[in-house]
mmCIF file of C-alpha atoms in Angstrom:
data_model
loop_
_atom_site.group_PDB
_atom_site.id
_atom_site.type_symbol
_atom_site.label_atom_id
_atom_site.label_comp_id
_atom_site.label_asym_id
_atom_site.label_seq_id
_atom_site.Cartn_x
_atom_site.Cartn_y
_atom_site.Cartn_z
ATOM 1 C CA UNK A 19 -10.087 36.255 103.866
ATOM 2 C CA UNK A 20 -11.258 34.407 100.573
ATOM 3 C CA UNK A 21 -11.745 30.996 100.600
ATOM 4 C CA UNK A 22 -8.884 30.339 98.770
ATOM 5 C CA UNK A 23 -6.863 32.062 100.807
ATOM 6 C CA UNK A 24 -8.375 30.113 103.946
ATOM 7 C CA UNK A 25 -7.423 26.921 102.588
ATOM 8 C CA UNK A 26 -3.962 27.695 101.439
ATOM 9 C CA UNK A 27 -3.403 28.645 104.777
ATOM 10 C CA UNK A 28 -4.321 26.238 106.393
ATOM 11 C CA UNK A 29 -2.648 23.304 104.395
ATOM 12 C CA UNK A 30 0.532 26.035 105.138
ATOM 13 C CA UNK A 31 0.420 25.779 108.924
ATOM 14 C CA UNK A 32 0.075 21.547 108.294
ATOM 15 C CA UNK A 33 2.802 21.031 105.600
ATOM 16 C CA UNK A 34 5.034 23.625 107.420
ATOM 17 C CA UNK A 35 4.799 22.251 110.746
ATOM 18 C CA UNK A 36 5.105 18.640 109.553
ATOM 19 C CA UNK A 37 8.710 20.161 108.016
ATOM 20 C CA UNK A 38 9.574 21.662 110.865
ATOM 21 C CA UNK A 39 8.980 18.347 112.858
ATOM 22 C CA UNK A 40 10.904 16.863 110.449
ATOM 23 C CA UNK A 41 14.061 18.657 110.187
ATOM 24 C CA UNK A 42 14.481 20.160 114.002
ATOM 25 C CA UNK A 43 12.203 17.240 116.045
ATOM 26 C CA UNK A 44 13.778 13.429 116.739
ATOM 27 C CA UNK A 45 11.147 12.621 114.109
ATOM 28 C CA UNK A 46 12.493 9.859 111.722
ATOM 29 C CA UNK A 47 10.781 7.678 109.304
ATOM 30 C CA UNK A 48 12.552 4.217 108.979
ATOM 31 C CA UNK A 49 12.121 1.455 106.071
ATOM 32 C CA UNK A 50 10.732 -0.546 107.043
ATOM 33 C CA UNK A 51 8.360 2.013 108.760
ATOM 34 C CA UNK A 52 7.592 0.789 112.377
ATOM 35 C CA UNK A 53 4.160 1.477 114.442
ATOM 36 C CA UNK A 54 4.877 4.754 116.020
ATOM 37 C CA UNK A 55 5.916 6.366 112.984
ATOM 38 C CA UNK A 56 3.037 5.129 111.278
ATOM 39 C CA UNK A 57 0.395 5.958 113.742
ATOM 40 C CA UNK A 58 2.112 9.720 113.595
ATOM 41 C CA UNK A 59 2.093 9.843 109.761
ATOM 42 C CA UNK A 60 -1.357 8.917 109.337
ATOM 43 C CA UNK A 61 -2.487 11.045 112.667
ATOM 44 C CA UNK A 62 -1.408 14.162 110.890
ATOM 45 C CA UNK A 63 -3.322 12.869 107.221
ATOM 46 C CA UNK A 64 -6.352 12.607 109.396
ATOM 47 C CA UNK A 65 -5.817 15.838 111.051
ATOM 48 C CA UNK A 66 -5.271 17.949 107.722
ATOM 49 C CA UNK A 67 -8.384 16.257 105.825
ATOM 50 C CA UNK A 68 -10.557 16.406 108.551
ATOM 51 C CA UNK A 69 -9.230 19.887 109.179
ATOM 52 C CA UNK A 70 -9.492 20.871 105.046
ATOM 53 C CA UNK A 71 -13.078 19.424 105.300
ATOM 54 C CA UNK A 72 -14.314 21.132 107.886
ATOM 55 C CA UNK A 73 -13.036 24.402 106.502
ATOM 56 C CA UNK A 74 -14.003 23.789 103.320
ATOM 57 C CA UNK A 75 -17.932 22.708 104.654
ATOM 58 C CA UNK A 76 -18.004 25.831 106.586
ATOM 59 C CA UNK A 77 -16.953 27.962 103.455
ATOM 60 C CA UNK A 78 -19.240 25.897 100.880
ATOM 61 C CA UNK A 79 -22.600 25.785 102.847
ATOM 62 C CA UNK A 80 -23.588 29.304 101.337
ATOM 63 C CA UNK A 81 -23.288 28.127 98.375
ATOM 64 C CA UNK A 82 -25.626 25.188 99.078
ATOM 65 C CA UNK A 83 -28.658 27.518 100.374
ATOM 66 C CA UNK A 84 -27.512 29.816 97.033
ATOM 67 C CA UNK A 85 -28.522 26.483 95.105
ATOM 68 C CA UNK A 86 -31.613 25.236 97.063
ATOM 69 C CA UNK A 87 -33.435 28.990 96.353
ATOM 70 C CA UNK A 88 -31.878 29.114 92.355
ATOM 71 C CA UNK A 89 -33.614 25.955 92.366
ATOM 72 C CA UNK A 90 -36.878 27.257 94.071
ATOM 73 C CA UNK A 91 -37.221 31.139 93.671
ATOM 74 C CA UNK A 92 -40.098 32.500 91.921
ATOM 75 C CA UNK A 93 -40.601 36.108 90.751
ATOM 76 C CA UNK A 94 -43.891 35.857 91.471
ATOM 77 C CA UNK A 95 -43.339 35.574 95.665
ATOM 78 C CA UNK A 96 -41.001 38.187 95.729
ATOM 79 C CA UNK A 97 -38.610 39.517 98.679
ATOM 80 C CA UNK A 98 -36.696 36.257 98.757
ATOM 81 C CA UNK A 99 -33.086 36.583 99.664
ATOM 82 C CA UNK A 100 -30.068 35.124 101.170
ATOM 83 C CA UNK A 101 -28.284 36.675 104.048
ATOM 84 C CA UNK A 102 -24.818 37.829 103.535
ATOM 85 C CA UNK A 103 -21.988 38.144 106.376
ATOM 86 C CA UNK A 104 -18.022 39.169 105.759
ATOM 87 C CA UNK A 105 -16.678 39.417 102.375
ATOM 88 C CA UNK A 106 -14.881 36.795 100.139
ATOM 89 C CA UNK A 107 -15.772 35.267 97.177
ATOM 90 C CA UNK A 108 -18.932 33.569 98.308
ATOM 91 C CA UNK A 109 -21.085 36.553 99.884
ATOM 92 C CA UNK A 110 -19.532 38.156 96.806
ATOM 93 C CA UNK A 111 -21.485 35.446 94.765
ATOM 94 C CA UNK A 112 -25.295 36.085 97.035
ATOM 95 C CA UNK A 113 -24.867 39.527 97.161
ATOM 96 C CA UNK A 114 -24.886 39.330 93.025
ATOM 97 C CA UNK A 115 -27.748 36.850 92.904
ATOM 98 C CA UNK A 116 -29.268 38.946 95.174
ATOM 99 C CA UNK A 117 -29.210 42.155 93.441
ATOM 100 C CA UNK A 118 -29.678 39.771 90.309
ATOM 101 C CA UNK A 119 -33.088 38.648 92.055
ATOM 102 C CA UNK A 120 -34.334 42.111 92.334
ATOM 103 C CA UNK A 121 -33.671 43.300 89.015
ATOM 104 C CA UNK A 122 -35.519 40.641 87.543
ATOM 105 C CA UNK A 123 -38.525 41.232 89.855
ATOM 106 C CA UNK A 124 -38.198 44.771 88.977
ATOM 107 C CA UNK A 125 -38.466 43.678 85.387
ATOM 108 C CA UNK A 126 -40.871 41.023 85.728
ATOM 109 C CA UNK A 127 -43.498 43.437 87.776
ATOM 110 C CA UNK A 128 -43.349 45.877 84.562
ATOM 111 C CA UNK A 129 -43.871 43.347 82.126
ATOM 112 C CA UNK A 130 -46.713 42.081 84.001
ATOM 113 C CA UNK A 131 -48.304 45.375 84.728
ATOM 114 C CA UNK A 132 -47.592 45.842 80.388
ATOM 115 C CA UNK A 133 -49.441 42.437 79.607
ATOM 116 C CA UNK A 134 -52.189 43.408 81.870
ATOM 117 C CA UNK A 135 -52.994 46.513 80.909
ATOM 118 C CA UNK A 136 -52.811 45.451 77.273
ATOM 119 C CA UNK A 137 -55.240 42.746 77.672
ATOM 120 C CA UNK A 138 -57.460 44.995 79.873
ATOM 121 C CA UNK A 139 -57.732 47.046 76.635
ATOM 122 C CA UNK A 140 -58.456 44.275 74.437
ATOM 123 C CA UNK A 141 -61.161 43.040 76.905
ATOM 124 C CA UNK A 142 -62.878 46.347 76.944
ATOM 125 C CA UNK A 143 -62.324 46.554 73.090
ATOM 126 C CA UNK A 144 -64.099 43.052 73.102
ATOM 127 C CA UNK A 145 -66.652 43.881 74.637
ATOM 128 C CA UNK A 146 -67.507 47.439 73.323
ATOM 129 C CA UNK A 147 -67.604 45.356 69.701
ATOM 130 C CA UNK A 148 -70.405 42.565 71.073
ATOM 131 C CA UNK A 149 -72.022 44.701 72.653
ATOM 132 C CA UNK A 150 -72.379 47.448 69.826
ATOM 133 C CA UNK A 151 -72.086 45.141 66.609
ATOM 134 C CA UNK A 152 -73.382 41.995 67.903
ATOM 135 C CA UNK A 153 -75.633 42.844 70.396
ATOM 136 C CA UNK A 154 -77.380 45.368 68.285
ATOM 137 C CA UNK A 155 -77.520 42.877 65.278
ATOM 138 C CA UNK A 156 -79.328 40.104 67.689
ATOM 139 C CA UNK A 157 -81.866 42.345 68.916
ATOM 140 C CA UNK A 158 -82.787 43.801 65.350
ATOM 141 C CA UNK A 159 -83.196 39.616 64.449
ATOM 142 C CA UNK A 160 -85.092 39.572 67.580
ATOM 143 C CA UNK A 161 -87.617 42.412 66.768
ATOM 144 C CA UNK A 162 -88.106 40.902 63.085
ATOM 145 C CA UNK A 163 -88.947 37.372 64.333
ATOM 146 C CA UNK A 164 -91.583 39.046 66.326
ATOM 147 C CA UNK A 165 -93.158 40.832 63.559
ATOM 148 C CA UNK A 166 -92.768 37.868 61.577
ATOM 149 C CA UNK A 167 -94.331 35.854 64.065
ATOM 150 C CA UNK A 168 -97.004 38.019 64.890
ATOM 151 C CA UNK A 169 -98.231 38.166 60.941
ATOM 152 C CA UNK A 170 -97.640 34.622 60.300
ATOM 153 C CA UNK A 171 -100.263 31.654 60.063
ATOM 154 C CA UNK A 172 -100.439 29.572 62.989
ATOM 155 C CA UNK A 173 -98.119 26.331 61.932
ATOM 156 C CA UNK A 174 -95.187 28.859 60.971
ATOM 157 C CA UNK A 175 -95.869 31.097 64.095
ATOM 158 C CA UNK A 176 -94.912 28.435 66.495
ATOM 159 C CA UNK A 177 -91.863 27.831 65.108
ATOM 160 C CA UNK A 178 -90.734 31.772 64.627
ATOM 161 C CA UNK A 179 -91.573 32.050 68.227
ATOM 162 C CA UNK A 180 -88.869 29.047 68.888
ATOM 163 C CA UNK A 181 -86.313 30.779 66.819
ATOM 164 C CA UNK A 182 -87.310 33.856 68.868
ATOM 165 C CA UNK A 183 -86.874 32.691 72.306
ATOM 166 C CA UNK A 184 -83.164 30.773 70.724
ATOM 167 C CA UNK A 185 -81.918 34.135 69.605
ATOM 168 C CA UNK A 186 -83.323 36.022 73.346
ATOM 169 C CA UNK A 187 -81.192 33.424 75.195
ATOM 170 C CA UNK A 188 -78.292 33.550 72.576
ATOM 171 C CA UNK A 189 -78.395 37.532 73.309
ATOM 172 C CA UNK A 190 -78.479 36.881 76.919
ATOM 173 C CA UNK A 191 -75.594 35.363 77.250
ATOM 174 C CA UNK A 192 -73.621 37.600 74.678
ATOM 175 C CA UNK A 193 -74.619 40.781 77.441
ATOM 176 C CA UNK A 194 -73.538 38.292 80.110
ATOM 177 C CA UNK A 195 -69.968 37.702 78.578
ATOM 178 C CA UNK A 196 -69.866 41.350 77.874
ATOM 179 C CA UNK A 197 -70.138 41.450 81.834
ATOM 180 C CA UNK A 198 -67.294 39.619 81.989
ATOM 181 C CA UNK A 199 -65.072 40.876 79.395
ATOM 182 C CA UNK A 200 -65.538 44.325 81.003
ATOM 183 C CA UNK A 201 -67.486 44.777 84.403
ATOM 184 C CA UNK A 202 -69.682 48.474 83.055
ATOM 185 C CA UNK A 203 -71.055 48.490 86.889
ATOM 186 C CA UNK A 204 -67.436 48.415 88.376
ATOM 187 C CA UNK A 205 -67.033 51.982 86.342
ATOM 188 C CA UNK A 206 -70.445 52.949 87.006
ATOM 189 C CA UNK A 207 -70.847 52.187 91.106
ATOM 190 C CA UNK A 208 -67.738 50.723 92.391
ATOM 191 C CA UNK A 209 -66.189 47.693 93.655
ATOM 192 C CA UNK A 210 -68.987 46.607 96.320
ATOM 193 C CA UNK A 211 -72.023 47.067 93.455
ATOM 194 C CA UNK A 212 -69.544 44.757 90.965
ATOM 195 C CA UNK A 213 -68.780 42.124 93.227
ATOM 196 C CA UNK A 214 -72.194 42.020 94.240
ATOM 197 C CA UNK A 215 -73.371 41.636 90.590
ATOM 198 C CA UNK A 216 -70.485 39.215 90.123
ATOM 199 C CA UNK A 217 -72.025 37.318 93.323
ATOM 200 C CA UNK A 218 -75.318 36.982 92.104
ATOM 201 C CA UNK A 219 -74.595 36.072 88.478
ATOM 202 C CA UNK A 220 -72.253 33.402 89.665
ATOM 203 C CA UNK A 221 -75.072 32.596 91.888
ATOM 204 C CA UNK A 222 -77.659 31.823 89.364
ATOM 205 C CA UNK A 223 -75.678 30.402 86.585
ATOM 206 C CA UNK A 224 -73.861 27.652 88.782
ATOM 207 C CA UNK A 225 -76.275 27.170 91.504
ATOM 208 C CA UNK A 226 -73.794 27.852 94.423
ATOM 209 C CA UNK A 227 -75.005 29.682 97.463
ATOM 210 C CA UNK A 228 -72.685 32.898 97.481
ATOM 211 C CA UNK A 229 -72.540 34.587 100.678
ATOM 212 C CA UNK A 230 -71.420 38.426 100.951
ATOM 213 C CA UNK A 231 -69.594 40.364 103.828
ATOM 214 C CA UNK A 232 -68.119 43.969 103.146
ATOM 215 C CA UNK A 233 -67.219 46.197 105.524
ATOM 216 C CA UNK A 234 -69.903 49.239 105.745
ATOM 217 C CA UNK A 235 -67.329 52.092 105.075
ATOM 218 C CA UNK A 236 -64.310 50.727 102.754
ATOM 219 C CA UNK A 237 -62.079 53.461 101.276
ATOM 220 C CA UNK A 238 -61.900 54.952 98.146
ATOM 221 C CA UNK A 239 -59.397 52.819 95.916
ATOM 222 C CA UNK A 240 -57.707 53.877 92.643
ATOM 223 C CA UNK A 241 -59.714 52.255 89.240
ATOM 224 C CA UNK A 242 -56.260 49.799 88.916
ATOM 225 C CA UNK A 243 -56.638 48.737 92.617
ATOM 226 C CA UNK A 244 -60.510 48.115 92.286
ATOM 227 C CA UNK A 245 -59.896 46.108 88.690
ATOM 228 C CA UNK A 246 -57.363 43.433 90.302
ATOM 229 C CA UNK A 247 -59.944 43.180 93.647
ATOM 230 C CA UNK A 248 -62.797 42.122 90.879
ATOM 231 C CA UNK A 249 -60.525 40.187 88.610
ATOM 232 C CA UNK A 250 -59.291 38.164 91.868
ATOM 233 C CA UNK A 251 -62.937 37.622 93.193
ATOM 234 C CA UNK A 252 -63.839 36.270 90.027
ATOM 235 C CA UNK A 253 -60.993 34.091 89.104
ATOM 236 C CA UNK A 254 -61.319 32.381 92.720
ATOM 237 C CA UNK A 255 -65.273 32.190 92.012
ATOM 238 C CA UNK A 256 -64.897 30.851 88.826
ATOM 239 C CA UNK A 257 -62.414 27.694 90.464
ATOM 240 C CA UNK A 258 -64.815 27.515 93.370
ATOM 241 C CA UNK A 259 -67.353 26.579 90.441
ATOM 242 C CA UNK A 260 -65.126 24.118 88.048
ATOM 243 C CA UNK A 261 -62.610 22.919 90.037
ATOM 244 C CA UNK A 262 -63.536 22.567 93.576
ATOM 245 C CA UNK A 263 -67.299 20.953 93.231
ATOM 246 C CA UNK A 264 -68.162 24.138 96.149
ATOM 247 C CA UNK A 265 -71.596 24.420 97.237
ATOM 248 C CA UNK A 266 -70.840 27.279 99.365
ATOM 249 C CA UNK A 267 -68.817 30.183 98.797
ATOM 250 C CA UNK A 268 -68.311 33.424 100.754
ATOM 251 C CA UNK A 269 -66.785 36.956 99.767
ATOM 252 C CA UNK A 270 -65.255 38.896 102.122
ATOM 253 C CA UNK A 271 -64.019 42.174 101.742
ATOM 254 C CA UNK A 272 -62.720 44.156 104.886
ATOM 255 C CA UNK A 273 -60.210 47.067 105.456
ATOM 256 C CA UNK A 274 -57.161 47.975 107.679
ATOM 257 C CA UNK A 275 -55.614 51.208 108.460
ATOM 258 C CA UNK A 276 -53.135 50.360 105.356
ATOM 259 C CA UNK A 277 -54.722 47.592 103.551
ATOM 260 C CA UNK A 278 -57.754 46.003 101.783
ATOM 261 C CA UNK A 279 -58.689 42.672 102.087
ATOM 262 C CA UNK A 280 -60.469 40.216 100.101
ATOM 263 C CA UNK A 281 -61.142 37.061 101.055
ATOM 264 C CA UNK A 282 -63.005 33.877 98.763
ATOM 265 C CA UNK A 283 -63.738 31.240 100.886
ATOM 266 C CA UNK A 284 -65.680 27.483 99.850
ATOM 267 C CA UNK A 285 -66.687 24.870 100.960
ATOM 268 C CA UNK A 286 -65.127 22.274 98.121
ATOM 269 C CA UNK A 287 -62.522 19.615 97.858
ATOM 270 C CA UNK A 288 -59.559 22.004 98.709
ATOM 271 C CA UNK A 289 -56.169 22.078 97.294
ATOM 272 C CA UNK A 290 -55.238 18.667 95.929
ATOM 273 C CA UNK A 291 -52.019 19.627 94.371
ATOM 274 C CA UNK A 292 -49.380 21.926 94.993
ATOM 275 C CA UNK A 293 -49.050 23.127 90.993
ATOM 276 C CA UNK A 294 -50.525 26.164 90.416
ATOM 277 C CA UNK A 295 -52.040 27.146 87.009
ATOM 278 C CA UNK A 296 -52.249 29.763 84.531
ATOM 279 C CA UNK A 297 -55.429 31.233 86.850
ATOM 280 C CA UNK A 298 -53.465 30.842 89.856
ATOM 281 C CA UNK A 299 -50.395 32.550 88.517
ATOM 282 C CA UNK A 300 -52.436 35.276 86.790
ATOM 283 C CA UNK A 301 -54.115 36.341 90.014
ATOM 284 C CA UNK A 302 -50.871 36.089 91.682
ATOM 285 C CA UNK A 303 -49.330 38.771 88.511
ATOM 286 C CA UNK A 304 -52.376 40.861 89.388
ATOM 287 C CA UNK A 305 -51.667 41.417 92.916
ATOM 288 C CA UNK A 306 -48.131 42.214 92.350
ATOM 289 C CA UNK A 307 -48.644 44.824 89.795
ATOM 290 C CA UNK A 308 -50.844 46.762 92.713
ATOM 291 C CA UNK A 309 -48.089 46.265 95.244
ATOM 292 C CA UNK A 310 -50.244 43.501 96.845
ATOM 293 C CA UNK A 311 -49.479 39.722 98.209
ATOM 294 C CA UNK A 312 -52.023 36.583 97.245
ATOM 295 C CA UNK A 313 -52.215 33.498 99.841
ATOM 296 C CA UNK A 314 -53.913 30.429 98.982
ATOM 297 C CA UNK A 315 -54.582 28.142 101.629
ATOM 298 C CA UNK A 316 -56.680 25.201 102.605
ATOM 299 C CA UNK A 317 -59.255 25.679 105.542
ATOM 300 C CA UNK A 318 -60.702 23.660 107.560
ATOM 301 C CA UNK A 319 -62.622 21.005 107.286
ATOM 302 C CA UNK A 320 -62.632 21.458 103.511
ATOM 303 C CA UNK A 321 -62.590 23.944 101.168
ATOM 304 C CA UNK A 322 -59.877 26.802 99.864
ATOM 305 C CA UNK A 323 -59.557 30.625 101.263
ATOM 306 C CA UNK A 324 -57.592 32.777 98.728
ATOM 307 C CA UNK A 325 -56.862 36.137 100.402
ATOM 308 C CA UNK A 326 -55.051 39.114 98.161
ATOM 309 C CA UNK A 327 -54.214 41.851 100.799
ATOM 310 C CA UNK A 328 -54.102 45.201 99.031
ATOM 311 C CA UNK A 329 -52.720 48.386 100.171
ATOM 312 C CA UNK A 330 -54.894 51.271 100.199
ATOM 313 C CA UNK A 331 -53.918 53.703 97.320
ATOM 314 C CA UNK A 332 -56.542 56.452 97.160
ATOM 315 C CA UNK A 333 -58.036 58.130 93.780
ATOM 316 C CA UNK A 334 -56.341 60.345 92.534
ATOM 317 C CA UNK A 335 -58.189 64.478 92.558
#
C-alpha cells in the first residue's frame, strides 16, 4: 500500500470510529464542555497525531537515508546503494536513484577511461617530441661547445666549458621528464624493471630511502593494467616527496589468486585532511577504469599506505 494510501486509512479508521461513537455511543459533548468529555476529545487528538506520526516516520525514514547518500555519493567509490523492501512510492523513488546511480557510474567509468587514454597519447606524443626535437637539438649544442671549447684560448675555454656542463644538466633533466611523460622501460621490460627505475630516480632526486618488495613470480598483466600500477606508484611517490615530508618509503607489489596488489607505504606526517585532490582523485579514476579499488589510509605510528588492488587480466595472444 502507498503511503498515501496508508495515511488515508488510517485517519479513516480514527474519524470513522470517532462518528460512530458519536452517533450510536452515550457520547455527548455539552457547552459548556465538562472534564470527561474533554479528557476523551483530546485522548483521541493525541491518539490520531501520535498515530499519523508514527506512520508517517516509519514511511519517511527511506527517504532520509535517500538524502544522507544524494548528499554523500561519489562516482568515484562505486557500488553504493540503498536497500529496497515492498513497493509504494518510496522504494519506487531508491529503486530509480538506484538504477540512476549506476548509469552514471557506467557513464562516468567511460569518460574516465576516454580522458585517460587521451592524455596517455598526448604524454607519449610529449615525450616522443623532447626527446626527438629537443633532445637531439641539446646534444648537437652540446657537441659544438666542446669543439668550441677545445679550440678556444684559455680565458674563453673556461667559460664554454660552464655553458657546457649548463646545457649537460639542462639535457639531463629533459631525458628525465621524458621518463616521466612516458615510462620507455615499462614497454621495454615490464612493470617490476619500471617501478624499480621509478624507485631509484625518486631515490636520488629527493633523497628518500625507497625500499622495494615484489613478489618473485607476479603474472603477466595487460599493458592498460601495468600503466595504472606505474601511474599509481608514482603519484603516491611523488606525495610521499611534497606533501608528506617522508624519509622512508616502501613499494610493495604482491599477487593473489585474482588480484594484484600494490602497496606505497611512508613514513611522513599522514593524512591531515579528509579532502582529497586532483592526484588523489586521478589515481582513484585510474583504478576504476581497470576494474580496480584504491584505499588510502593512515598507518601507524605515522605515515600513509595507499593500496590499489587490481584484478589480474592477462595479455592478450
Amino acid at each position: 500500500m502507498s503511503l498515501f494510501w496508508r495515511i488515508f486509512a488510517l485517519n479513516a479508521v480514527v474519524l470513522g470510529t470517532a462518528t460512530a461513537l458519536l452517533l450510536w455511543a452515550p457520547v455527548t459533548v455539552s457547552v459548556p464542555v465538562v472534564l470527561t468529555e474533554a479528557i476523551i476529545l483530546v485522548g483521541g487528538l493525541v491518539v490520531m497525531l501520535v498515530a499519523n506520526a508514527v506512520l508517517l516516520r516509519l514511511g519517511l525514514a527511506p527517504l532520509d537515508r535517500l538524502t544522507k547518500l544524494m548528499a554523500t555519493v561519489d562516482l568515484l567509490r562505486p557500488g553504493q546503494r540503498l536497500a529496497t523492501q515492498g513497493g509504494g512510492e518510496v522504494a519506487e523513488v531508491i529503486r530509480t536513484f538506484n538504477a540512476m546511480l549506476e548509469r552514471l557510474e557506467q557513464e562516468r567509468a567511460i569518460s574516465s577511461a576516454r580522458v585517460l587514454m587521451a592524455q596517455e597519447a598526448e604524454r607519449r606524443r610529449i615525450a616522443q617530441e623532447l626527446h626527438d626535437e629537443v633532445g637531439q637539438s641539446m646534444t648537437a649544442i652540446l657537441l659544438g661547445l666542446k669543439r668550441a671549447a677545445d679550440n678556444a684560448p684559455e680565458p674563453l675555454r673556461e667559460e664554454l666549458r660552464e655553458a657546457q656542463e649548463i646545457t649537460r644538466e639542462s639535457l639531463d633533466e629533459v631525458r628525465r621528464l621524458v621518463r616521466r611523460l612516458r615510462p620507455g622501460v615499462l614497454d621495454d621490460l615490464g612493470l617490476v624493471s619500471a617501478l624499480t627505475s621509478l624507485a631509484e630516480g625518486i631515490a636520488t632526486h629527493t633523497g628518500m630511502r625507497v625500499g622495494r618488495r615484489f613478489d618473485a613470480e607476479l603474472p603477466e598483466l595487460d599493458p592498460q593494467t601495468e600503466l595504472v600500477l606505474y601511474r599509481v606508484a608514482q603519484e603516491s611517490l611523488t606525495n610521499a616527496a611534497r606533501h608528506a615530508d617522508a624519509e622512508r618509503v616502501t613499494v610493495a607489489l604482491r599477487h593473489t589468486e585474482d588480484d594484484v596488489v600494490l602497496a606505497v607505504t611512508d613514513d611522513g606526517c599522514g593524512i591531515t585532511t579528509p579532502r582529497e585532490g586532483a592526484g588523489i582523485r586521478g589515481m582513484r579514476e585510474r583504478a576504476l577504469l581497470i576494474g580496480g579499488s584504491l584505499e588510502i589510509a593512515p598507518t601507524s605510528p605515522a605515515g600513509t599506505q595507499v593500496t590499489l588492488t587490481a584484478p589480474v587480466s592477462r595479455k592478450q595472444p
